[in-house]
Coordinates of C-alpha atoms in Angstrom, one line a residue:
M1 CA 106.0 79.0 71.0
I2 CA 103.4 80.8 73.3
H3 CA 105.0 79.3 76.4
A4 CA 108.5 80.5 75.4
A5 CA 107.1 84.0 74.5
L6 CA 105.3 84.4 77.8
S7 CA 108.2 83.1 79.8
S8 CA 110.5 85.6 78.2
L9 CA 108.1 88.6 78.2
R10 CA 106.7 88.4 81.7
H11 CA 107.9 90.9 84.3
P12 CA 110.0 89.3 87.1
E13 CA 108.1 91.2 89.9
K14 CA 105.0 93.0 88.6
I15 CA 101.8 91.6 87.1
R16 CA 101.8 92.1 83.3
R17 CA 98.5 91.4 81.4
F18 CA 98.7 90.0 77.9
W19 CA 96.1 89.7 75.2
V20 CA 97.2 86.7 73.0
D21 CA 95.3 86.5 69.6
A22 CA 95.7 82.7 69.3
L23 CA 94.2 82.2 72.8
C24 CA 91.6 85.0 73.0
I25 CA 89.9 84.6 69.7
H26 CA 87.9 81.4 69.1
H27 CA 89.5 80.0 65.9
N28 CA 87.0 77.2 65.5
K29 CA 87.2 74.3 63.1
V30 CA 84.1 73.6 60.9
D31 CA 81.8 70.9 62.3
E32 CA 80.3 69.3 59.2
E33 CA 77.4 67.8 61.1
N34 CA 76.3 70.8 63.3
H35 CA 75.7 73.9 61.2
E36 CA 73.9 75.6 64.1
K37 CA 76.9 75.2 66.4
N38 CA 79.2 76.6 63.7
H39 CA 76.9 79.6 63.2
E40 CA 77.0 80.3 67.0
K41 CA 80.8 80.0 67.2
N42 CA 81.1 82.3 64.2
R43 CA 78.9 84.9 65.8
E44 CA 81.2 84.9 68.8
K45 CA 84.2 85.2 66.5
N46 CA 82.6 88.1 64.6
H47 CA 82.3 90.0 67.9
Q48 CA 85.8 89.2 69.0
V49 CA 87.5 90.1 65.7
A50 CA 85.5 93.3 65.4
M51 CA 87.0 94.4 68.8
K52 CA 90.7 93.8 67.8
S53 CA 91.3 97.4 66.5
L54 CA 90.2 98.9 69.8
I55 CA 92.3 96.4 71.8
F56 CA 95.5 97.0 69.9
F57 CA 94.9 100.8 69.8
K58 CA 94.6 100.9 73.6
A59 CA 97.5 98.5 74.3
E60 CA 100.5 99.8 76.1
N61 CA 102.8 97.8 73.8
L62 CA 102.5 95.2 71.0
C63 CA 105.2 92.5 71.2
F64 CA 105.7 90.1 68.4
W65 CA 107.8 87.1 69.1
L66 CA 110.4 85.8 66.6
G67 CA 111.4 82.7 68.6
D68 CA 114.8 82.3 70.2
D69 CA 117.0 81.5 67.2
S70 CA 120.5 82.9 67.7
V71 CA 120.6 84.0 64.0
Y72 CA 117.6 86.3 64.7
Q73 CA 119.3 87.6 67.9
D74 CA 122.4 88.5 65.8
A75 CA 120.1 90.2 63.3
I76 CA 118.4 92.3 65.9
A77 CA 121.7 93.4 67.3
F78 CA 123.0 94.2 63.8
G79 CA 119.8 96.1 62.9
K80 CA 120.7 98.6 65.7
R81 CA 124.0 99.1 64.0
I82 CA 122.5 99.6 60.5
V83 CA 120.5 102.6 61.7
E84 CA 123.7 104.4 62.7
L85 CA 124.0 106.4 59.5
K86 CA 127.7 107.2 60.0
E87 CA 128.4 103.4 60.1
V88 CA 126.2 101.9 57.4
D89 CA 128.6 102.6 54.5
K90 CA 131.4 100.9 56.4
L91 CA 129.1 97.9 57.1
A92 CA 128.3 97.6 53.4
D93 CA 132.1 97.5 52.5
D94 CA 133.4 95.3 55.3
Q95 CA 133.7 91.6 54.3
S96 CA 133.7 90.6 57.9
M97 CA 130.1 91.8 58.1
V98 CA 128.8 89.5 55.4
D99 CA 127.5 86.9 57.9
K100 CA 125.8 89.7 59.8
W101 CA 124.0 90.8 56.6
L102 CA 123.1 87.2 56.0
A103 CA 121.6 87.0 59.5
F104 CA 119.6 90.2 58.8
V105 CA 118.3 88.8 55.5
A106 CA 117.3 85.6 57.4
L107 CA 115.3 87.8 59.8
L108 CA 113.5 89.5 56.9
K109 CA 112.5 86.1 55.5
N110 CA 110.9 85.1 58.8
T111 CA 107.3 84.0 58.1
V112 CA 105.9 86.3 60.8
F113 CA 106.1 89.1 58.2
S114 CA 103.8 87.2 55.8
R115 CA 100.9 87.2 58.3
L116 CA 98.0 89.5 57.1
W117 CA 96.5 90.1 60.5
L118 CA 99.9 91.3 61.9
V119 CA 99.7 94.2 59.4
H120 CA 96.5 95.3 61.1
E121 CA 97.9 94.9 64.6
V122 CA 101.2 96.7 63.9
A123 CA 99.6 99.5 61.9
I124 CA 97.1 100.4 64.7
A125 CA 99.3 99.8 67.8
W126 CA 101.1 102.8 69.3
N127 CA 104.2 101.1 70.6
V128 CA 105.6 98.0 68.9
T129 CA 108.7 95.9 69.7
L130 CA 110.2 92.8 68.2
H131 CA 111.6 90.2 70.6
C132 CA 113.9 87.2 70.1
G133 CA 115.0 85.2 73.1
G134 CA 115.3 86.8 76.5
A135 CA 117.2 89.9 75.9
S136 CA 117.2 90.7 72.1
T137 CA 114.7 93.5 71.5
I138 CA 114.3 96.2 68.8
H139 CA 111.7 98.9 68.5
Y140 CA 109.6 98.6 65.4
T141 CA 110.5 102.2 64.2
D142 CA 114.2 101.2 64.4
F143 CA 113.5 98.0 62.6
V144 CA 111.6 99.9 59.8
D145 CA 114.6 102.3 59.4
A146 CA 117.0 99.3 59.3
V147 CA 114.9 97.6 56.5
T148 CA 114.6 100.8 54.4
I149 CA 118.3 101.5 54.8
F150 CA 119.1 97.9 53.8
L151 CA 116.9 98.3 50.7
S152 CA 118.6 101.6 49.8
C153 CA 122.0 100.0 50.1
R154 CA 121.1 96.7 48.5
K155 CA 123.2 97.2 45.3
H156 CA 126.2 98.2 47.4
I157 CA 125.7 95.1 49.6
S158 CA 125.3 92.9 46.5
A159 CA 128.8 94.0 45.4
L160 CA 130.1 93.1 48.8
F161 CA 128.5 89.6 48.5
C162 CA 130.1 89.1 45.1
S163 CA 133.6 90.0 46.4
A164 CA 133.0 87.6 49.3
K165 CA 131.9 84.8 47.0
K166 CA 128.4 84.8 48.4
D167 CA 125.3 84.5 46.2
P168 CA 123.9 88.1 45.8
Q169 CA 120.5 86.7 44.7
T170 CA 120.0 86.0 48.4
L171 CA 119.3 89.8 48.7
M172 CA 116.6 89.6 46.0
D173 CA 114.5 86.9 47.6
R174 CA 110.7 87.4 47.1
K175 CA 110.2 87.2 50.9
I176 CA 112.1 90.5 51.2
S177 CA 109.6 92.1 48.9
T178 CA 106.9 90.9 51.2
V179 CA 108.6 92.6 54.2
E180 CA 108.9 95.7 52.0
R181 CA 105.1 95.8 51.5
F182 CA 104.6 94.9 55.2
V183 CA 106.7 97.9 56.3
E184 CA 105.1 100.3 53.7
I185 CA 101.5 99.6 54.7
T186 CA 102.1 99.4 58.5
T187 CA 103.8 102.8 58.4
N188 CA 101.6 104.6 55.9
A189 CA 98.0 103.2 56.4
L190 CA 97.2 105.7 59.2
R191 CA 98.1 109.3 59.9
R192 CA 98.4 110.1 63.6
E193 CA 98.5 113.6 65.1
G194 CA 99.7 114.6 68.5
S195 CA 101.1 112.3 71.2
A196 CA 99.8 108.8 71.9
T197 CA 97.9 110.0 75.1
Q198 CA 96.3 112.9 73.3
T199 CA 95.2 111.0 70.3
R200 CA 93.9 108.0 72.3
K201 CA 91.6 110.4 74.2
N202 CA 90.6 112.9 71.6
K203 CA 91.1 111.8 68.0
T204 CA 91.0 108.6 65.9
P205 CA 93.9 108.3 63.5
Q206 CA 93.1 109.2 59.9
R207 CA 92.9 106.3 57.4
L208 CA 94.7 107.0 54.1
L209 CA 94.2 103.9 52.0
N210 CA 91.0 102.3 50.5
L211 CA 90.2 98.7 50.7
E212 CA 91.2 97.9 47.1
A213 CA 94.7 99.4 47.7
L214 CA 95.2 97.4 51.0
V215 CA 94.1 94.1 49.5
S216 CA 96.1 94.6 46.3
N217 CA 99.3 95.7 48.0
L218 CA 99.2 92.8 50.5
S219 CA 98.5 90.0 48.1
D220 CA 101.8 88.3 48.9
L221 CA 100.8 87.9 52.6
S222 CA 98.9 84.9 53.9
S223 CA 95.8 84.3 55.9
G224 CA 94.5 81.1 57.4
N225 CA 90.9 81.8 56.6
P226 CA 90.3 83.0 53.0
R227 CA 87.8 85.6 54.3
D228 CA 90.6 87.3 56.2
R229 CA 92.0 88.4 52.8
I230 CA 89.4 91.1 53.3
Y231 CA 88.5 91.1 57.0
S232 CA 92.1 91.5 58.2
V233 CA 92.5 95.0 56.6
L234 CA 88.8 96.0 56.7
T235 CA 89.0 98.5 59.6
L236 CA 92.3 100.0 58.2
A237 CA 90.4 101.0 55.0
K238 CA 89.0 104.5 54.7
D239 CA 85.9 102.9 53.0
G240 CA 85.6 100.3 55.8
P241 CA 83.6 100.3 59.0
P242 CA 84.7 102.6 61.9
L243 CA 88.3 102.0 62.8
L244 CA 87.9 101.4 66.5
D245 CA 84.5 99.7 66.6
A246 CA 83.8 97.4 63.6
R247 CA 80.8 95.9 65.6
N248 CA 78.7 99.0 64.5
P249 CA 79.3 99.6 60.8
T250 CA 78.1 103.0 59.5
S251 CA 75.3 103.1 56.9
G252 CA 77.9 104.1 54.2
S253 CA 80.1 101.0 54.9
A254 CA 79.7 98.1 52.4
F255 CA 81.1 95.5 54.8
Q256 CA 80.6 94.0 58.2
I257 CA 82.8 91.2 59.6
D258 CA 80.7 88.0 59.3
Y259 CA 82.4 84.6 59.2
N260 CA 79.0 82.9 58.5
K261 CA 79.1 84.3 55.0
S262 CA 80.5 82.1 52.3
I263 CA 83.9 82.8 50.8
L264 CA 82.1 83.5 47.5
E265 CA 79.8 86.0 49.1
V266 CA 82.6 87.9 50.8
Y267 CA 84.8 88.0 47.6
Q268 CA 81.9 89.0 45.4
S269 CA 80.9 91.8 47.8
F270 CA 84.5 93.1 47.7
F271 CA 84.7 92.9 43.9
I272 CA 81.4 94.7 43.4
H273 CA 82.4 97.4 45.9
V274 CA 85.7 98.0 44.1
V275 CA 84.2 98.2 40.6
T276 CA 81.3 100.4 41.6
T277 CA 83.4 102.9 43.6
S278 CA 86.4 103.0 41.3
K279 CA 84.6 102.8 38.0
T280 CA 87.5 100.6 36.8
L281 CA 87.9 96.9 36.0
D282 CA 91.6 96.5 36.9
I283 CA 90.7 94.4 40.0
M284 CA 89.6 91.6 37.6
C285 CA 93.2 91.4 36.4
R286 CA 94.9 91.3 39.8
R287 CA 95.5 88.1 41.6
W288 CA 94.3 88.8 45.1
A289 CA 91.9 86.0 46.2
S290 CA 93.1 83.1 48.3
C291 CA 93.3 79.8 46.4
V292 CA 90.4 77.6 47.3
S293 CA 89.5 74.2 45.8
E294 CA 86.4 74.0 43.6
T295 CA 84.9 71.6 46.0
E296 CA 85.1 74.3 48.7
E297 CA 84.0 77.2 46.6
N298 CA 83.5 77.6 42.8
L299 CA 84.7 81.1 42.2
P300 CA 83.9 83.0 38.9
T301 CA 86.8 83.7 36.6
W302 CA 86.6 87.4 37.3
I303 CA 87.8 86.7 40.9
R304 CA 91.5 85.9 40.3
P305 CA 93.3 83.4 42.6
L306 CA 96.7 84.3 43.9
Q307 CA 98.5 81.6 41.9
S308 CA 98.0 80.2 38.4
T309 CA 96.7 76.7 39.0
P310 CA 98.5 74.8 36.2
Q311 CA 101.9 75.5 37.8
S312 CA 100.9 74.9 41.4
Q313 CA 102.5 71.4 41.5
V314 CA 105.9 72.5 40.3
S315 CA 106.2 76.0 41.8
T316 CA 107.1 75.0 45.4
K317 CA 109.6 72.4 44.2
N318 CA 111.3 74.9 41.9
A319 CA 111.4 77.5 44.7
E320 CA 113.1 75.1 47.0
R321 CA 115.6 74.2 44.3
T322 CA 116.5 77.6 43.0
G323 CA 115.9 79.9 46.0
Y324 CA 113.8 82.1 43.7
E325 CA 110.2 82.1 44.7
R326 CA 108.5 83.8 41.9
T327 CA 105.4 81.9 40.7
D328 CA 103.9 84.4 38.2
A329 CA 104.9 87.5 36.3
D330 CA 104.0 90.9 37.9
S331 CA 100.6 92.2 37.2
L332 CA 100.4 94.5 34.2
V333 CA 97.7 96.7 35.8
G334 CA 100.0 97.6 38.7
I335 CA 98.5 98.8 42.0
P336 CA 95.5 101.1 42.5
D337 CA 96.0 104.7 41.5
H338 CA 99.3 103.9 39.8
R339 CA 98.2 102.7 36.4
C340 CA 101.0 101.7 34.0
Y341 CA 98.9 101.6 30.9
N342 CA 95.7 103.2 29.4
A343 CA 94.4 100.7 26.9
A344 CA 90.7 101.8 27.3
K345 CA 91.7 105.5 27.2
N346 CA 90.3 106.7 30.6
T347 CA 86.8 105.3 30.0
E348 CA 84.7 104.3 33.0
A349 CA 83.6 100.7 33.4
E350 CA 80.1 99.9 32.1
T351 CA 79.0 97.0 34.3
Q352 CA 75.9 95.2 35.5
F353 CA 75.5 92.6 38.3
E354 CA 72.5 90.3 38.5
S355 CA 71.5 87.7 40.9
P356 CA 71.0 84.2 39.4
S357 CA 67.5 82.8 38.9
D358 CA 68.3 79.8 41.1
A359 CA 67.9 80.9 44.7
N360 CA 70.6 78.3 45.8
D361 CA 73.2 79.8 43.5
E362 CA 75.2 82.6 45.1
K363 CA 77.3 83.4 42.0
K364 CA 76.4 86.8 40.5
R365 CA 76.0 87.3 36.8
F366 CA 78.6 89.9 35.7
F367 CA 78.1 92.0 32.5
V368 CA 80.7 94.4 31.0
R369 CA 80.9 96.4 27.8
G370 CA 83.9 96.5 25.4
F371 CA 84.9 95.2 22.0
R372 CA 87.0 92.4 20.4
L373 CA 90.4 93.6 19.2
D374 CA 91.6 90.4 17.5
T375 CA 92.0 86.6 17.9
I376 CA 95.0 84.7 19.1
S377 CA 96.3 82.7 16.1
R378 CA 99.7 81.4 17.5
L379 CA 101.2 81.0 20.9
G380 CA 104.7 80.2 22.1
P381 CA 105.2 77.9 25.1
R382 CA 105.0 79.4 28.5
A383 CA 108.2 81.0 29.8
A384 CA 108.9 78.6 32.6
E385 CA 111.3 80.2 35.1
G386 CA 111.5 83.3 32.8
I387 CA 113.4 81.5 30.0
I388 CA 113.2 83.2 26.6
L389 CA 112.6 80.2 24.4
Y390 CA 113.8 79.7 20.8
E391 CA 110.1 79.5 19.8
W392 CA 109.6 83.0 21.1
L393 CA 112.5 84.3 19.1
E394 CA 111.1 82.7 16.0
L395 CA 107.6 84.0 16.5
G396 CA 108.9 87.5 17.2
G397 CA 110.8 87.7 14.0
C398 CA 114.3 87.6 15.4
D399 CA 117.1 86.7 12.8
L400 CA 119.6 84.3 14.3
T401 CA 121.5 83.9 11.0
G402 CA 123.3 87.2 11.2
E403 CA 122.1 88.3 7.7
R404 CA 120.1 91.3 9.0
D405 CA 119.2 93.3 12.1
P406 CA 118.6 90.4 14.5
V407 CA 116.0 92.0 16.8
P408 CA 112.8 93.8 15.8
E409 CA 112.2 96.7 18.1
R410 CA 108.7 95.5 19.0
F411 CA 110.1 92.2 20.1
W412 CA 112.5 93.4 22.7
R413 CA 110.0 96.0 23.9
T414 CA 107.5 93.2 24.3
L415 CA 109.9 91.3 26.6
V416 CA 109.8 94.3 29.0
A417 CA 106.2 95.2 28.3
D418 CA 107.5 98.5 27.0
R419 CA 108.1 99.8 30.5
G420 CA 110.9 99.9 33.1
P421 CA 110.3 98.9 36.7
N422 CA 107.2 100.4 38.5
G423 CA 105.8 101.7 35.2
S424 CA 108.8 103.9 34.4
N425 CA 109.8 104.7 30.8
V426 CA 111.6 101.9 29.0
Q427 CA 115.4 102.4 28.9
S428 CA 116.9 102.8 25.4
W429 CA 119.9 100.6 26.4
Y430 CA 117.6 97.6 27.0
R431 CA 118.1 96.8 23.3
R432 CA 121.9 96.6 23.8
A433 CA 121.4 94.4 26.8
F434 CA 119.1 92.0 24.9
L435 CA 121.7 91.8 22.1
H436 CA 124.3 90.8 24.7
C437 CA 121.9 88.1 26.0
L438 CA 121.1 86.9 22.4
A439 CA 124.8 86.3 21.9
E440 CA 124.9 84.2 25.1
R441 CA 122.0 81.9 24.2
T442 CA 122.2 78.2 25.0
I443 CA 122.9 75.3 22.6
N444 CA 119.2 75.1 22.1
D445 CA 119.0 78.8 21.1
D446 CA 117.1 79.6 24.3
I447 CA 118.1 82.5 26.6
N448 CA 118.3 81.3 30.2
T449 CA 117.7 84.5 32.1
R450 CA 118.5 83.0 35.5
A451 CA 121.9 81.6 34.4
L452 CA 122.8 84.9 32.7
I453 CA 121.9 86.9 35.8
K454 CA 124.3 84.7 37.8
A455 CA 127.0 85.0 35.1
C456 CA 126.7 88.8 34.9
E457 CA 126.3 89.7 38.6
A458 CA 130.0 90.7 39.0
D459 CA 130.5 92.4 35.7
S460 CA 127.4 94.1 34.4
T461 CA 124.7 95.3 36.7
L462 CA 122.8 96.8 33.8
V463 CA 122.4 93.4 32.1
V464 CA 121.2 92.0 35.4
D465 CA 118.7 94.9 35.8
F466 CA 117.4 94.2 32.2
L467 CA 117.1 90.5 32.8
Q468 CA 115.3 91.0 36.1
R469 CA 112.8 93.3 34.4
V470 CA 112.3 90.6 31.7
Q471 CA 111.6 87.9 34.3
S472 CA 109.1 90.1 36.1
V473 CA 107.2 90.5 32.7
I474 CA 107.4 87.1 31.0
W475 CA 107.5 84.6 33.9
N476 CA 105.0 81.8 33.0
R477 CA 103.4 83.9 30.3
K478 CA 103.1 82.8 26.7
F479 CA 104.1 84.8 23.6
L480 CA 101.2 85.6 21.3
V481 CA 100.6 86.5 17.7
S482 CA 97.2 87.8 16.6
K483 CA 95.3 86.6 13.6
K484 CA 94.1 89.7 11.6
L485 CA 96.3 92.5 12.7
G486 CA 99.5 90.5 13.2
L487 CA 100.0 92.0 16.7
I488 CA 102.5 90.4 19.1
G489 CA 102.3 90.4 22.9
L490 CA 102.2 88.3 26.0
A491 CA 99.2 86.1 27.1
P492 CA 98.4 84.4 30.4
M493 CA 99.6 80.8 30.8
A494 CA 96.1 79.4 30.4
A495 CA 95.6 81.2 27.0
Q496 CA 94.7 79.0 24.0
E497 CA 94.7 79.7 20.3
N498 CA 91.4 81.2 19.1
D499 CA 90.9 83.0 22.4
F500 CA 89.8 86.6 21.9
I501 CA 91.9 89.7 22.8
C502 CA 89.4 92.3 24.0
I503 CA 89.3 95.9 25.3
L504 CA 86.9 96.4 28.2
Y505 CA 85.9 99.9 29.1
G506 CA 87.4 100.8 32.4
C507 CA 90.3 98.3 32.2
S508 CA 93.7 99.7 31.7
V509 CA 95.1 96.7 29.8
P510 CA 93.6 94.3 27.2
V511 CA 92.2 91.0 28.4
V512 CA 91.9 87.5 27.0
L513 CA 88.4 86.1 26.9
R514 CA 87.2 82.6 26.0
E515 CA 83.8 82.1 24.5
Q516 CA 81.7 79.3 26.0
K517 CA 78.3 77.8 25.2
L518 CA 75.8 76.1 27.5
G519 CA 72.8 75.0 25.6
E520 CA 71.5 78.1 23.9
E521 CA 73.4 80.4 26.2
T522 CA 76.6 82.1 25.2
F523 CA 78.9 83.5 27.9
W524 CA 82.6 84.3 28.4
E525 CA 85.4 83.2 30.8
L526 CA 88.2 85.6 31.8
V527 CA 91.5 84.0 31.0
G528 CA 93.5 87.0 32.2
E529 CA 95.2 90.2 31.4
C530 CA 97.6 90.5 28.4
Y531 CA 100.2 92.8 26.9
V532 CA 99.6 93.7 23.2
H533 CA 102.4 95.8 21.7
G534 CA 101.2 99.0 20.2
M535 CA 97.7 98.7 21.9
M536 CA 98.5 99.6 25.5
D537 CA 97.9 103.4 25.5
G538 CA 94.5 103.8 23.8
E539 CA 95.4 103.1 20.2
A540 CA 92.6 100.6 19.8
M541 CA 90.1 103.2 20.8
E542 CA 91.0 105.2 17.7
Q543 CA 90.1 102.3 15.4
D544 CA 86.7 101.2 14.0
R545 CA 85.1 98.9 16.6
V546 CA 81.9 97.1 17.4
D547 CA 80.8 97.5 21.0
E548 CA 79.2 94.6 22.7
Q549 CA 78.2 93.3 26.1
F550 CA 80.1 90.3 27.6
E551 CA 78.6 88.2 30.3
I552 CA 81.7 86.9 32.2
R553 CA 81.3 83.9 34.5

């Protein structure tokens, strides 16, 4: 790969100097028998990584290599046509262009756009070009425009695919959402003023996003080292070390790049920083941490791994089979500064962190205040692949006999978490869409959302929109009924009957906690966020309650 890139990018006559990340940074493997050697190698890596911002900022050009696949070459050529605004409507109507659109989608699914470090490099570089083969090149600003135009025209292109007998779900691949986040952050993380020459000499770009926003928005992207979940975006954050010299963190910076720190130490530092600066607990509901085995690092339950572990063995297999790569429902808390709910009614988090008594134990003790709302008494099976199961219909009080109104309002609202996409108000026609789906249930009285989406693509985009919203909410969640108040809602896949539904101050959604005992000690484990219908906008705060402190491990 590197040989092909250098052969293609070199100048035929002049000397051209390249800085290649894979060659210039020492990506050492752990030597289990020589910890001193590892420590020294990591010190070297700390120094090298801390210089990356300055190197990319001063570079004349950042080239990222896509290989020499002819499909990508076609996609780059087509991308240049997409940005011609007078032509794009014609391209979205012309059946002869379907293969070109497919090539462009294939480019968007290239794994290069899932690399966390590339976000840092592209965001800070002044001039960026994408290369494929010897001659196919597109400037990053043109590529960004092509991507955003494609996203704006996606429904139009979907109709084109249907008429051409192509699967329009290709346009909804999860990897395209990853590119969307990639483009959004790389173009909006920094504000530059003046020309490249002026700014390089006189002024450092202004950083616009904090560390929590960067880590949360880029959770779909990957990093080889779990610590890079934080370190790759650290200097882009306005609450991080200096943008152009992370080797000398300011006194107000909470972080310094240090690969000798354990994963637990890095993640705990990030979590504590977010909670203490934001005064909220939403970070404990988001899945942001790289998945690591318990033998490698035993993380507390308040640090959420990117994927729910019980499904890990089937997710990849299903993704390959269906082409739909969702593994979990979307987070209920949304992204920082864009809360969808207000369960704790704007209260600030009341937290306390304590170091363990055992000097060899790095895991912090975490205390929060809140109250118990109710207990889970019944649970429906998890909604594998977003299927609305008969058991859910039964627990939700749906009448399939036709003798009365078949769908209680609170049930269909629960299926969409009482919101539209991106936290918007729920659409009133969602009820009609659900009645349509109810009439099309399977022989087992389940509602197969994926099959219905495929069946409705050509005839009813509204039903498709509704079903996609349902999938984003219920995927791999369980339907819950509470014990005392008879509340209904959605629980994490790992929830069990007799778990507690709690409101924690500073958290915008309810959470499920599990009580545990160790000798005479009582502590709690975080199972995850949950949706409880009628309790998402501060209603529980108006009721009688008994405040208590929870130690969550």
